[in-house]
PDB file of C-alpha atoms in Angstrom:
ATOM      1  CA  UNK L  68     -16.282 -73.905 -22.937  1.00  0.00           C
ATOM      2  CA  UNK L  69     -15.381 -77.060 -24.972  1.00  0.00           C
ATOM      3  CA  UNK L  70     -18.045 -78.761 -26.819  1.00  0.00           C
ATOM      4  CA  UNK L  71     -16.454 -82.209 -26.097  1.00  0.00           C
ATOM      5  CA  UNK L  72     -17.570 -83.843 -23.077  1.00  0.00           C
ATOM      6  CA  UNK L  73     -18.248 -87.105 -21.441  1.00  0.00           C
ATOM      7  CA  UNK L  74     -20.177 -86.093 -18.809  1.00  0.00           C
ATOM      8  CA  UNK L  75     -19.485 -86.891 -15.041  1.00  0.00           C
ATOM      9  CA  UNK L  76     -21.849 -85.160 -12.751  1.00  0.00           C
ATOM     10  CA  UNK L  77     -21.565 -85.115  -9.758  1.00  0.00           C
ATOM     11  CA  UNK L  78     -24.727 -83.489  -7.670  1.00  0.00           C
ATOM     12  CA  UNK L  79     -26.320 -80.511  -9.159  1.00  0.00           C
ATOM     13  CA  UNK L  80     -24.513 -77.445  -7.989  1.00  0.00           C
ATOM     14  CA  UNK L  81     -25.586 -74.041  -8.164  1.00  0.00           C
ATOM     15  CA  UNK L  82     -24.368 -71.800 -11.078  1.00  0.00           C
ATOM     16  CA  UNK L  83     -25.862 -68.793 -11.540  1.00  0.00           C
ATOM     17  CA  UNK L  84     -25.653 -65.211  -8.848  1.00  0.00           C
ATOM     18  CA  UNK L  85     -25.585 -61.566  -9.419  1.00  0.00           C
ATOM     19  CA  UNK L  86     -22.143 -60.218 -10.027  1.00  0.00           C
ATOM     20  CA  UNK L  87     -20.057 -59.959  -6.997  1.00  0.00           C
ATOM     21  CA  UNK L  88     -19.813 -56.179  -7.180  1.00  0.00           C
ATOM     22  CA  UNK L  89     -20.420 -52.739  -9.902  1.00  0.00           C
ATOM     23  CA  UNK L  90     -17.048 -53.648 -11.308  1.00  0.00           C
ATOM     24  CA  UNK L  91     -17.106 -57.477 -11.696  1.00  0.00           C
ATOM     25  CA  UNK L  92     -17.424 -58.919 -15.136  1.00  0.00           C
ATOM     26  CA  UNK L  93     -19.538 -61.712 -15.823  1.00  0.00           C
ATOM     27  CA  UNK L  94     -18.920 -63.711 -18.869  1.00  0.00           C
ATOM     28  CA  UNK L  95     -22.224 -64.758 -20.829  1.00  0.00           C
ATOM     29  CA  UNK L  96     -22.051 -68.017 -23.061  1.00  0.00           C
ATOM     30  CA  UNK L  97     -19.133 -68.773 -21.624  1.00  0.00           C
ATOM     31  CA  UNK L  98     -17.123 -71.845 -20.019  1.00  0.00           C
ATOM     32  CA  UNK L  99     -19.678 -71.935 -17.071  1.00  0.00           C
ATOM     33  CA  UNK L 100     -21.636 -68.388 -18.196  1.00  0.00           C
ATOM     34  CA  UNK L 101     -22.246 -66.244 -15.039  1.00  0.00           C
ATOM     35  CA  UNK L 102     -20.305 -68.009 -12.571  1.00  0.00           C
ATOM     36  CA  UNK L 103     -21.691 -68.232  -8.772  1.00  0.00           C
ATOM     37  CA  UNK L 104     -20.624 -69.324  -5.152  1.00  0.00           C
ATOM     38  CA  UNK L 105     -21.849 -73.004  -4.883  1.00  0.00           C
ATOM     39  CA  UNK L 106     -23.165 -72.757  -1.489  1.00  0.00           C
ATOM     40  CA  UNK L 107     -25.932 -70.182  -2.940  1.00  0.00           C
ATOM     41  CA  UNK L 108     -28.192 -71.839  -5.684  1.00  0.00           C
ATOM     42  CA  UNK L 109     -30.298 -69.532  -7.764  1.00  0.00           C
ATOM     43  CA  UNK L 110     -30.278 -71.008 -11.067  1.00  0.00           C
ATOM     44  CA  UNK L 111     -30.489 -74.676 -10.321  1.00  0.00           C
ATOM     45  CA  UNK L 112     -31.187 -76.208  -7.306  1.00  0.00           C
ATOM     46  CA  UNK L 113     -31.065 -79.519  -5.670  1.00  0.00           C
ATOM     47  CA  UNK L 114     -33.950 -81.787  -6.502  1.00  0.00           C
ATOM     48  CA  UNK L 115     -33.783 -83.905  -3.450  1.00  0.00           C
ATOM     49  CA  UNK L 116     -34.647 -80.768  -1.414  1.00  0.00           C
ATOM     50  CA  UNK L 117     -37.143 -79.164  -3.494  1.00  0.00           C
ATOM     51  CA  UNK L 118     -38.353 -81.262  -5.744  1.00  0.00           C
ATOM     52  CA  UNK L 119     -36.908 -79.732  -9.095  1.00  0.00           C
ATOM     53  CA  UNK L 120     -33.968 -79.458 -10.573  1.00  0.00           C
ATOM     54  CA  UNK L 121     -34.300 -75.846 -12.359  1.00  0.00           C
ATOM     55  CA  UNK L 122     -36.043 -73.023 -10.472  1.00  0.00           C
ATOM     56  CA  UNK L 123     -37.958 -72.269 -13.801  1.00  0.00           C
ATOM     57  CA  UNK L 124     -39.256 -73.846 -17.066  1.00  0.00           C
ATOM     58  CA  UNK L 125     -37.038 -73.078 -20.072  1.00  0.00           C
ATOM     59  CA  UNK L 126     -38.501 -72.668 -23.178  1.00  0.00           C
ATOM     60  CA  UNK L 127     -37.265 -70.865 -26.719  1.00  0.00           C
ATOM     61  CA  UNK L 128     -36.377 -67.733 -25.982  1.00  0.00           C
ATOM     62  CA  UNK L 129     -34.541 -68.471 -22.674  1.00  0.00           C
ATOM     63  CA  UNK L 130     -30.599 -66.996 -21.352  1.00  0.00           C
ATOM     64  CA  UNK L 131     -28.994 -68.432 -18.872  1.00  0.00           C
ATOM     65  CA  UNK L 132     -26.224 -70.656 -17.198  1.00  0.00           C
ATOM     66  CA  UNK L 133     -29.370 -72.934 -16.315  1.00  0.00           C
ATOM     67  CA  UNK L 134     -29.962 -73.169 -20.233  1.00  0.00           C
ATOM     68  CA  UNK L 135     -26.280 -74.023 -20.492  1.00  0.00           C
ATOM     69  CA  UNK L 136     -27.073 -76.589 -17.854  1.00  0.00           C
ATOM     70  CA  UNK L 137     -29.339 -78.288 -20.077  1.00  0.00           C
ATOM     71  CA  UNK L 138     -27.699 -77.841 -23.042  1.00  0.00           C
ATOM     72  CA  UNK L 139     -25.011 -79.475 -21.351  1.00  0.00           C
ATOM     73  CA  UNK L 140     -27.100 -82.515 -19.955  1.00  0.00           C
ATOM     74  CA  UNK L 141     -28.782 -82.899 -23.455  1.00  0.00           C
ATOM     75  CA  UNK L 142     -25.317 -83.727 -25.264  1.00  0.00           C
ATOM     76  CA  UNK L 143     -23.897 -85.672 -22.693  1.00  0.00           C
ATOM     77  CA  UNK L 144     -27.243 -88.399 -23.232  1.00  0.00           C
ATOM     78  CA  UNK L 145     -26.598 -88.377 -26.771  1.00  0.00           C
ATOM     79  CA  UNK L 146     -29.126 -85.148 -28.038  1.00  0.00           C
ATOM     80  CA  UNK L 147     -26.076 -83.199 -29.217  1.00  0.00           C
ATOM     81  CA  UNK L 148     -26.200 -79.146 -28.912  1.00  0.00           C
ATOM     82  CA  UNK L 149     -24.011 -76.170 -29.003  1.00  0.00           C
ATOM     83  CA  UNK L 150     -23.994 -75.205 -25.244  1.00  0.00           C
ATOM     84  CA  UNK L 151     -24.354 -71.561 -25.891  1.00  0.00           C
ATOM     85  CA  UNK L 152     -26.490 -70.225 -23.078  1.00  0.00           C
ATOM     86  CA  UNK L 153     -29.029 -69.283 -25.564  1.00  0.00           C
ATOM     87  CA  UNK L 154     -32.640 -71.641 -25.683  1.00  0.00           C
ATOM     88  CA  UNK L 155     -32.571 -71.530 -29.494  1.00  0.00           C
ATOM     89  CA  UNK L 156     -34.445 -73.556 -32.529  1.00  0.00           C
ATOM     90  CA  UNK L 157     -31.564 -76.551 -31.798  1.00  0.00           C
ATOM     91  CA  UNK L 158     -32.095 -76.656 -28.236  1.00  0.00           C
ATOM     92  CA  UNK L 159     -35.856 -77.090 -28.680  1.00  0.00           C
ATOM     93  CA  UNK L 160     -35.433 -79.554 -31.300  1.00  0.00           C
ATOM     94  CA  UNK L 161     -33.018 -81.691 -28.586  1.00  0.00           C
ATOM     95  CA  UNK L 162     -35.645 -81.244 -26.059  1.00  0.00           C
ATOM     96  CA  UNK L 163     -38.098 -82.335 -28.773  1.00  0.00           C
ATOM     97  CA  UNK L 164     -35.841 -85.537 -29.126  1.00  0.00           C
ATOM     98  CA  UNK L 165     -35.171 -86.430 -25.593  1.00  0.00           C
ATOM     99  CA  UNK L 166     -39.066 -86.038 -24.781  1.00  0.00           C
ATOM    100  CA  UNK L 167     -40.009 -88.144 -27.635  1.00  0.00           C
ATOM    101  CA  UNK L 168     -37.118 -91.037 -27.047  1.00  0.00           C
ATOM    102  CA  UNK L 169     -38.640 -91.260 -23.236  1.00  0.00           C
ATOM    103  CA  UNK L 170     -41.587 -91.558 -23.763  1.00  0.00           C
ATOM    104  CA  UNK L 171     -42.708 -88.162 -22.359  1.00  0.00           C
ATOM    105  CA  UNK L 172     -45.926 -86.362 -22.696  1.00  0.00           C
ATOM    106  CA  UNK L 173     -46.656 -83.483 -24.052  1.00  0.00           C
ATOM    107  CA  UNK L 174     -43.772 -83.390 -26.634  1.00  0.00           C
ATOM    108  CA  UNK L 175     -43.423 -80.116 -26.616  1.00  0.00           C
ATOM    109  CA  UNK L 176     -39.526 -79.042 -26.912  1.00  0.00           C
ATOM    110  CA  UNK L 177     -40.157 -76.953 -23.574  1.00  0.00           C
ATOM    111  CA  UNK L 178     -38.200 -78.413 -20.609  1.00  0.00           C
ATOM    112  CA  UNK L 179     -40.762 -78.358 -17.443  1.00  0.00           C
ATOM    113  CA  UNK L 180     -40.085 -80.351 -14.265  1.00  0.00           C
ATOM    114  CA  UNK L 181     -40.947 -83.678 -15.731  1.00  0.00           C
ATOM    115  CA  UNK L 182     -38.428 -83.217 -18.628  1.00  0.00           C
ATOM    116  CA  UNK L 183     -35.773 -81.901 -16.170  1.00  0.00           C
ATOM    117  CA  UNK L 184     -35.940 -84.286 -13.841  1.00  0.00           C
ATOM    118  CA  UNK L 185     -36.274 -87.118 -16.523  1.00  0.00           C
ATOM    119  CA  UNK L 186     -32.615 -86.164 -17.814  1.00  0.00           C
ATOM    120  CA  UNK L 187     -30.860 -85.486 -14.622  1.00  0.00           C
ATOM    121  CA  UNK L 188     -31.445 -88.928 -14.043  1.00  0.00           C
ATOM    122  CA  UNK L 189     -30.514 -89.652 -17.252  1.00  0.00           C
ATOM    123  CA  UNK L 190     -27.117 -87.859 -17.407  1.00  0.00           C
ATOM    124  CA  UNK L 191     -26.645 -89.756 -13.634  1.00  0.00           C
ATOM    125  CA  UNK L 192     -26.936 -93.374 -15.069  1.00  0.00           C
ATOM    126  CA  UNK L 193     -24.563 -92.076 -17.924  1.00  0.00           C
ATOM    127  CA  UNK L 194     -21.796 -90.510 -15.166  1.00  0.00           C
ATOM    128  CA  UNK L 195     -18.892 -92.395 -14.398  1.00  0.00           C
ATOM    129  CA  UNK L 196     -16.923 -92.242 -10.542  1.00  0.00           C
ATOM    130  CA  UNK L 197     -14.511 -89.463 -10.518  1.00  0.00           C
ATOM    131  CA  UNK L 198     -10.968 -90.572  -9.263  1.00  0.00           C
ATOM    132  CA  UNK L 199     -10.246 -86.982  -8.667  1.00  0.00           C
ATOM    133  CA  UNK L 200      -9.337 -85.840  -5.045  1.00  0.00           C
ATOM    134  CA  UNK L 201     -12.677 -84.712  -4.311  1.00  0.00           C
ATOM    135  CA  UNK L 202     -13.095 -85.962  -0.983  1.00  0.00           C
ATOM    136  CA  UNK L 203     -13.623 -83.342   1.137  1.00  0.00           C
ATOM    137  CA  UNK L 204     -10.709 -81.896   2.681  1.00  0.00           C
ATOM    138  CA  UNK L 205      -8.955 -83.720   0.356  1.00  0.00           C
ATOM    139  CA  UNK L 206      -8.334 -82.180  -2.991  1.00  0.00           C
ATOM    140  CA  UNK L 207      -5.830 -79.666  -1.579  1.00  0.00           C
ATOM    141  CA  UNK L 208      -3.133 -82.447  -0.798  1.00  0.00           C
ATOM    142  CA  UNK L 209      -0.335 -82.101  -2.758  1.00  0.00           C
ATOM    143  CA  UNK L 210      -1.108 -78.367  -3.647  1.00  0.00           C
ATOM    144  CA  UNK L 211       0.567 -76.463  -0.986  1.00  0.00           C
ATOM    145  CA  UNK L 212       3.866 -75.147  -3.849  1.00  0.00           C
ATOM    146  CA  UNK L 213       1.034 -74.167  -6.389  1.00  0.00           C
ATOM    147  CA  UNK L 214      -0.113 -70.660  -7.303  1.00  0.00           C
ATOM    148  CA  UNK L 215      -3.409 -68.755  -8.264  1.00  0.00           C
ATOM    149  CA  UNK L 216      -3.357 -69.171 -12.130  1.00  0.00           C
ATOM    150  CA  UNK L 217      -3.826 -65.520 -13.047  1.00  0.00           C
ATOM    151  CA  UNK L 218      -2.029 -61.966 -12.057  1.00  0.00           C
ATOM    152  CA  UNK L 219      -2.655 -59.999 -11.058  1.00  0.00           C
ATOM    153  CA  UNK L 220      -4.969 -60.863  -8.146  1.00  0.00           C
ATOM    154  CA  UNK L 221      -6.863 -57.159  -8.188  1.00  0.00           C
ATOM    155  CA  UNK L 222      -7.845 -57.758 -11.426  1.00  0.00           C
ATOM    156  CA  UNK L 223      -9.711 -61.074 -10.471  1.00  0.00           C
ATOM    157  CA  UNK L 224     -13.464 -61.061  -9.684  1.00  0.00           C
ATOM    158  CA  UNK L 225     -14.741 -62.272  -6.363  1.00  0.00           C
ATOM    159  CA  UNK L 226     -15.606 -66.079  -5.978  1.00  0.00           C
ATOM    160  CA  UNK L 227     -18.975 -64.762  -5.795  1.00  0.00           C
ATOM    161  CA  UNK L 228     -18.785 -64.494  -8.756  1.00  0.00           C
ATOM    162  CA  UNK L 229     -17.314 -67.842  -9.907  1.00  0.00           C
ATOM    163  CA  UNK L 230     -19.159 -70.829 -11.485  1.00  0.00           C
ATOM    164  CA  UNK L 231     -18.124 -74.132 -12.069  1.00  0.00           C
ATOM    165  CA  UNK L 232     -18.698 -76.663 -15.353  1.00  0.00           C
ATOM    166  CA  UNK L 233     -16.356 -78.393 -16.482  1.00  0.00           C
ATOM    167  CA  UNK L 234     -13.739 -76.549 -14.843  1.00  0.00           C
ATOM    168  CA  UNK L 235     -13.802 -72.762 -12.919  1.00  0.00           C
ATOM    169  CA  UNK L 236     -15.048 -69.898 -14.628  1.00  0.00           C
ATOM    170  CA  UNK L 237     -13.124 -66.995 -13.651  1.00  0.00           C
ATOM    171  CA  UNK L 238     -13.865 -63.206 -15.060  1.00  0.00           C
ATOM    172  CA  UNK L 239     -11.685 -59.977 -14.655  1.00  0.00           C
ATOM    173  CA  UNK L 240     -12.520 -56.831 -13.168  1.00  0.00           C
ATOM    174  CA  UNK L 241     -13.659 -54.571 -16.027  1.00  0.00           C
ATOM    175  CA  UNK L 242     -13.487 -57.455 -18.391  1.00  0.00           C
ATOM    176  CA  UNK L 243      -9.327 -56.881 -18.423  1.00  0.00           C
ATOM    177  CA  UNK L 244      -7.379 -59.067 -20.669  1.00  0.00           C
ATOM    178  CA  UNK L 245      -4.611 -59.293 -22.774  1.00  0.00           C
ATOM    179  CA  UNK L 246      -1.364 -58.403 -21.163  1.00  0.00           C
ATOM    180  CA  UNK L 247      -3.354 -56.604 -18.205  1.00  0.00           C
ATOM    181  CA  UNK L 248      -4.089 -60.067 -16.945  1.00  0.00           C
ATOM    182  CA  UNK L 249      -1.587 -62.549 -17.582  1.00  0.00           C
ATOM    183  CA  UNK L 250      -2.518 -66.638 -16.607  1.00  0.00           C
ATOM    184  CA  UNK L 251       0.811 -68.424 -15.068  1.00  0.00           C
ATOM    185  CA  UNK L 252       1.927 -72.128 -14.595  1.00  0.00           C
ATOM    186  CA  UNK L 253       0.019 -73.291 -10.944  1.00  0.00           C
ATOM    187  CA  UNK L 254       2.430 -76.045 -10.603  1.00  0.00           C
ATOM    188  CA  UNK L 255       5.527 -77.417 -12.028  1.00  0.00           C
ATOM    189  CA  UNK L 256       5.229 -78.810 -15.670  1.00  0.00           C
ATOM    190  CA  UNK L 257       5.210 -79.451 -19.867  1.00  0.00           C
ATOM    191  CA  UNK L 258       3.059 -77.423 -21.758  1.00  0.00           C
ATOM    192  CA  UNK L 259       1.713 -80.433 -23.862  1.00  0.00           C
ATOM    193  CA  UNK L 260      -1.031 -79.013 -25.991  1.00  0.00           C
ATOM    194  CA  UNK L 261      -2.004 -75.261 -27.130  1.00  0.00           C
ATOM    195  CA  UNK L 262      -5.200 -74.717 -28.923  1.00  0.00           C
ATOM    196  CA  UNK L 263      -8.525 -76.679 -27.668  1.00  0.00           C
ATOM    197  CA  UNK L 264     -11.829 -76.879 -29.483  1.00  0.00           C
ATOM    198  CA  UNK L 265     -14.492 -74.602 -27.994  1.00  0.00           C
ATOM    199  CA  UNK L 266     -11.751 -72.679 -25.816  1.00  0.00           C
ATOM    200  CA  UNK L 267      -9.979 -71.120 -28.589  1.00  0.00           C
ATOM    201  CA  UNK L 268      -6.681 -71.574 -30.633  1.00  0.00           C
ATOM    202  CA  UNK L 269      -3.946 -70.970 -27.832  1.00  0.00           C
ATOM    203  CA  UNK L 270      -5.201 -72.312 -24.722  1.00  0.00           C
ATOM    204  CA  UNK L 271      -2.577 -74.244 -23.266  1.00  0.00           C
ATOM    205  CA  UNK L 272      -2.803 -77.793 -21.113  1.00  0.00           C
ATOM    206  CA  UNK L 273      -0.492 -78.439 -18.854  1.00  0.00           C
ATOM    207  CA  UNK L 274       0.664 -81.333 -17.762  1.00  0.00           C
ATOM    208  CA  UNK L 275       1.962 -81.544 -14.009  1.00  0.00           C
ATOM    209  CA  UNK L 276       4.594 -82.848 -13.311  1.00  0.00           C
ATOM    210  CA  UNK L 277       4.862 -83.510  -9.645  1.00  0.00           C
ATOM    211  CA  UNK L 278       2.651 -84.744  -6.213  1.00  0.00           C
ATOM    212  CA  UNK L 279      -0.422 -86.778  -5.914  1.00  0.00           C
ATOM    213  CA  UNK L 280      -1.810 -84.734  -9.293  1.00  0.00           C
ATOM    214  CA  UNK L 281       1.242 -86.212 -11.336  1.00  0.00           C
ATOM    215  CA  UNK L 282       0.499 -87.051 -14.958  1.00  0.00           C
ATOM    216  CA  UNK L 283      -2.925 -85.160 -14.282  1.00  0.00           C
ATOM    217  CA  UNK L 284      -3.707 -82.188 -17.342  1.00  0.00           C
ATOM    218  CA  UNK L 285      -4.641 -78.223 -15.991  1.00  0.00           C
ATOM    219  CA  UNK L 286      -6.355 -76.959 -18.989  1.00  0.00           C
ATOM    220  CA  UNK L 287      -6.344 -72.657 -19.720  1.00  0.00           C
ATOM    221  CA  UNK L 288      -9.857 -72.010 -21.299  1.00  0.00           C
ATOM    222  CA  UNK L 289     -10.186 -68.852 -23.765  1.00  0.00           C
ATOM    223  CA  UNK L 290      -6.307 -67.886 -23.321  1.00  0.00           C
ATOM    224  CA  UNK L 291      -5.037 -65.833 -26.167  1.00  0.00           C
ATOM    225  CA  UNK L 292      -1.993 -65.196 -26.958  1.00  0.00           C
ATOM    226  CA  UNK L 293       0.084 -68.338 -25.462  1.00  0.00           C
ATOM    227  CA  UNK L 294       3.666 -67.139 -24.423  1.00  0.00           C
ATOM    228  CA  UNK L 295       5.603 -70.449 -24.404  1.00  0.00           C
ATOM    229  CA  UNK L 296       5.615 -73.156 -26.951  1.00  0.00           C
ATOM    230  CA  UNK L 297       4.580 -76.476 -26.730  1.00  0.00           C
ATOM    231  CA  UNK L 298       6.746 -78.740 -25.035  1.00  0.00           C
ATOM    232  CA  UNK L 299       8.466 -75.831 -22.771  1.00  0.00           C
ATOM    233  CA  UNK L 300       8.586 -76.999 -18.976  1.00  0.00           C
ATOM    234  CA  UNK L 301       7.656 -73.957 -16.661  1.00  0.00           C
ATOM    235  CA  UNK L 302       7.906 -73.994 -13.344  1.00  0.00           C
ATOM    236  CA  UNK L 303       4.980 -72.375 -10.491  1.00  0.00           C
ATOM    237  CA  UNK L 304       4.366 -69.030 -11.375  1.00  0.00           C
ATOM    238  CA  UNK L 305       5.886 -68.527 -15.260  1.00  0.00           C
ATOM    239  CA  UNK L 306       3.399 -66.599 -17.256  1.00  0.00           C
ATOM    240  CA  UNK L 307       2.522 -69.251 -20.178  1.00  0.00           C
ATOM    241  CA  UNK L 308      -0.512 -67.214 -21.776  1.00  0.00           C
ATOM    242  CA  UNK L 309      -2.588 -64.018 -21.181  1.00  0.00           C
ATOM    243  CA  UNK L 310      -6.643 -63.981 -20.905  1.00  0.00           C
ATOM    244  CA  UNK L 311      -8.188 -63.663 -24.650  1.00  0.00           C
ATOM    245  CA  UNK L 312      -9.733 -60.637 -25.026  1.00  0.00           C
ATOM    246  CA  UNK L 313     -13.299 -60.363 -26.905  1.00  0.00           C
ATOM    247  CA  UNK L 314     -14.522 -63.911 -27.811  1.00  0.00           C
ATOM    248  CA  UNK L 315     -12.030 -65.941 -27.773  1.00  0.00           C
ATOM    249  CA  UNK L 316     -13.820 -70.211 -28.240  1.00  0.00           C
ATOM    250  CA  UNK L 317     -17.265 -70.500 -26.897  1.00  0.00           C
ATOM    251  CA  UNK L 318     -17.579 -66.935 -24.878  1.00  0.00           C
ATOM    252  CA  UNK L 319     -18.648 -63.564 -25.133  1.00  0.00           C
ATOM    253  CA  UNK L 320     -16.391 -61.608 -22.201  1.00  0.00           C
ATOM    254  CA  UNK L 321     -12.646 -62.352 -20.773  1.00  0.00           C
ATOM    255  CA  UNK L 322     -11.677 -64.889 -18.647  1.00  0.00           C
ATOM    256  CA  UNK L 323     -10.187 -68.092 -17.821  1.00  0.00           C
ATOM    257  CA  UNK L 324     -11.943 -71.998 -17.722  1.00  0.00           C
ATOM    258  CA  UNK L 325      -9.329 -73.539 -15.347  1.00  0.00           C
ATOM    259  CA  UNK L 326      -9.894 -77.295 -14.727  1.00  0.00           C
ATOM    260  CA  UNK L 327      -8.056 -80.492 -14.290  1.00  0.00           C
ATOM    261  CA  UNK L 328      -8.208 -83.815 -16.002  1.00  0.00           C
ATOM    262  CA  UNK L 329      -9.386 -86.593 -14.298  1.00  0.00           C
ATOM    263  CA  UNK L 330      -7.458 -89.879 -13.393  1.00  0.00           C
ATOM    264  CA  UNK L 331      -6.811 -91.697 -16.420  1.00  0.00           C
ATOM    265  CA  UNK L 332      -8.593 -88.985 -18.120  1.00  0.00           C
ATOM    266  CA  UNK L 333      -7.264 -87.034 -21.372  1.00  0.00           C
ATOM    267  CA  UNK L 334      -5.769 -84.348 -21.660  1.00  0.00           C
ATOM    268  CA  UNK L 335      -8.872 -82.356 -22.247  1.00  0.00           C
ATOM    269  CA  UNK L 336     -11.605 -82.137 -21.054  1.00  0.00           C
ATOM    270  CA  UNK L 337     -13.385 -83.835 -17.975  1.00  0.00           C
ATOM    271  CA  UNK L 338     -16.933 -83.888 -17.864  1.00  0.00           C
ATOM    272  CA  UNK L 339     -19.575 -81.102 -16.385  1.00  0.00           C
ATOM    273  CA  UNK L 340     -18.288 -81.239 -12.756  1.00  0.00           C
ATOM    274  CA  UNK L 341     -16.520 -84.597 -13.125  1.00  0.00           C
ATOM    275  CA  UNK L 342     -13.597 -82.165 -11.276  1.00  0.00           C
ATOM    276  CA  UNK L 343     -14.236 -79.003 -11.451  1.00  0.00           C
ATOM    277  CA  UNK L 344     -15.610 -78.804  -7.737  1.00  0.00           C
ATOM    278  CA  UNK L 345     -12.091 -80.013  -6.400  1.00  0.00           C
ATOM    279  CA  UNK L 346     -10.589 -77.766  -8.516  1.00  0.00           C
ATOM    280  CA  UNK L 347     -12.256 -75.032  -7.082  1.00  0.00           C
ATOM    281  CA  UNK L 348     -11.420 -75.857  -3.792  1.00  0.00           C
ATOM    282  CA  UNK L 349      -7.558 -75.231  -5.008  1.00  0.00           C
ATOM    283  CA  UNK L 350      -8.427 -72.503  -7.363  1.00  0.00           C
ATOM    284  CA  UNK L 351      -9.473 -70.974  -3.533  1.00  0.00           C
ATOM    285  CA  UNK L 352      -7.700 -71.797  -1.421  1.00  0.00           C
ATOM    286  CA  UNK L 353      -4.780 -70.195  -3.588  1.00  0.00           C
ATOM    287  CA  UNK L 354      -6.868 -66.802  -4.288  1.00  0.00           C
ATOM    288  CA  UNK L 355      -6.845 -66.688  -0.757  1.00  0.00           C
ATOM    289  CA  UNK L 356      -3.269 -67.079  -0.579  1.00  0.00           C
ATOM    290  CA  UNK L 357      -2.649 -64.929  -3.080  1.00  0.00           C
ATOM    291  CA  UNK L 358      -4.657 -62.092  -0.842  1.00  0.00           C
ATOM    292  CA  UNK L 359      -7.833 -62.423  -2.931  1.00  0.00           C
ATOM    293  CA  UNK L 360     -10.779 -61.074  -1.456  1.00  0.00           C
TER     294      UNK L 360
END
């Protein structure tokens, strides 16, 4: 996933489940690392029900999409670093920081509740509205001409097995890539940009070009090779890049980051779910479609 946000968050959504079945790959440090139906928290879970925000204390030593949560949530208050999955010597360090700048006690560079909850609240007074069409039943005006962004469809892991940060994390059966799995325009538009940091050196942004999403920016996380040049105008359906194979940007395992800008926004990349839980209700809707399962 990129390493450039400005976060947006909206309320804490769930990110981490099993694998949807023996076949389904699930791609560690990745754009959203583990991906996971956001009805069904595990990982993180909503602090106005429970009381916490993670469902454990993370300390050195620590995997996990939750770790990438708070590596996430540290950057986007100003204690910059690398959102890798992994609870590492920089991680505690920023925990160290943010613990010591808020005055709370002990300083010890492990996140407990305290320190969790602390920088949730934190990261909220930081988050701006989104002016995406996130209102439910809303965000799939406008979307009814657009296609699933990757083909084929039986070589796309389950939604239970999806997870959402900045945009949708998507893995392939069997980790497939490369030709065997080829991402395609999901609406009418110009390729504007190829190559975005922390999502590798082809993935393309497009910009669409028609509908209430107009002038808005779908972004192609840890594509490799791109098949059309910047500044070609594809139409719904044209193959524009194929899913990287090995570790292609910020990920260990194949698979596509597919998220929208927001209003106003550039061209990458909205913040940790600014949009991505609209776009999920597309990237759906259109798996389903698409006779996803």
């Amino acid at each position: 996933m990129s390493g450039i946000p400005r976060l947006a968050v909206l309320l804490v959504l769930p990110l981490l489940a099993p694998a949807a079945s023996a076949v389904a790959s699930t791609p560690h440090g990745s754009g959203g690392a583990a991906m996971v139906n956001p009805s069904t928290p595990t990982g993180i879970v909503n602090p106005t029900s429970s009381g916490s925000v993670f469902t454990r204390t993370l300390r050195q030593g620590d995997h996990g999409a939750d770790v990438k949560t708070l590596q996430t949530w540290l950057t986007d208050v100003g204690d910059t670093v690398p959102r890798t999955g992994y609870f590492g010597s920089m991680t505690k360090a920023a925990v160290f920081q943010f613990q010591t700048t808020e005055n709370l006690a002990p300083v010890t560079g492990v996140a407990g509740r305290l320190t969790a909850e602390t920088l949730l609240a934190a990261v909220k007074k930081t988050a701006k509205g989104s002016g995406v069409l996130d209102t439910p039943g809303q965000s799939l005006a406008g979307t009814g001409s657009w296609v699933f962004p990757l083909e084929p469809i039986s070589r796309v892991v389950s939604p239970s097995a999806w997870t959402l940060d900045q945009g949708v994390d998507i893995g392939t059966v069997n980790n497939a890539c490369g030709a065997n799995v080829v991402e395609v325009a999901m609406t009418a538009g110009t390729i504007v940009q190829e190559g975005i940091d922390g999502f590798g050196p082809a993935a393309p942004v497009l910009k669409v070009a028609t509908g209430p999403y107009a002038g808005r920016y779908i972004y192609y996380g840890h594509a490799l090779p791109a098949l059309v040049p910047v500044g070609t105008q594809v139409t719904a359906g044209e193959p524009i890049a194929e899913v990287g194979c090995g570790d292609v940007g910020l990920s260990s395992a194949p698979h596509i980051e597919i998220g929208i800008s927001d209003v106003g926004g550039p061209p990458c990349c909205p913040g940790y779910q600014e949009t991505s839980p609209a776009m999920y209700d597309i990237v759906l809707s259109l798996f389903k479609k698409a006779g996803g399962s």
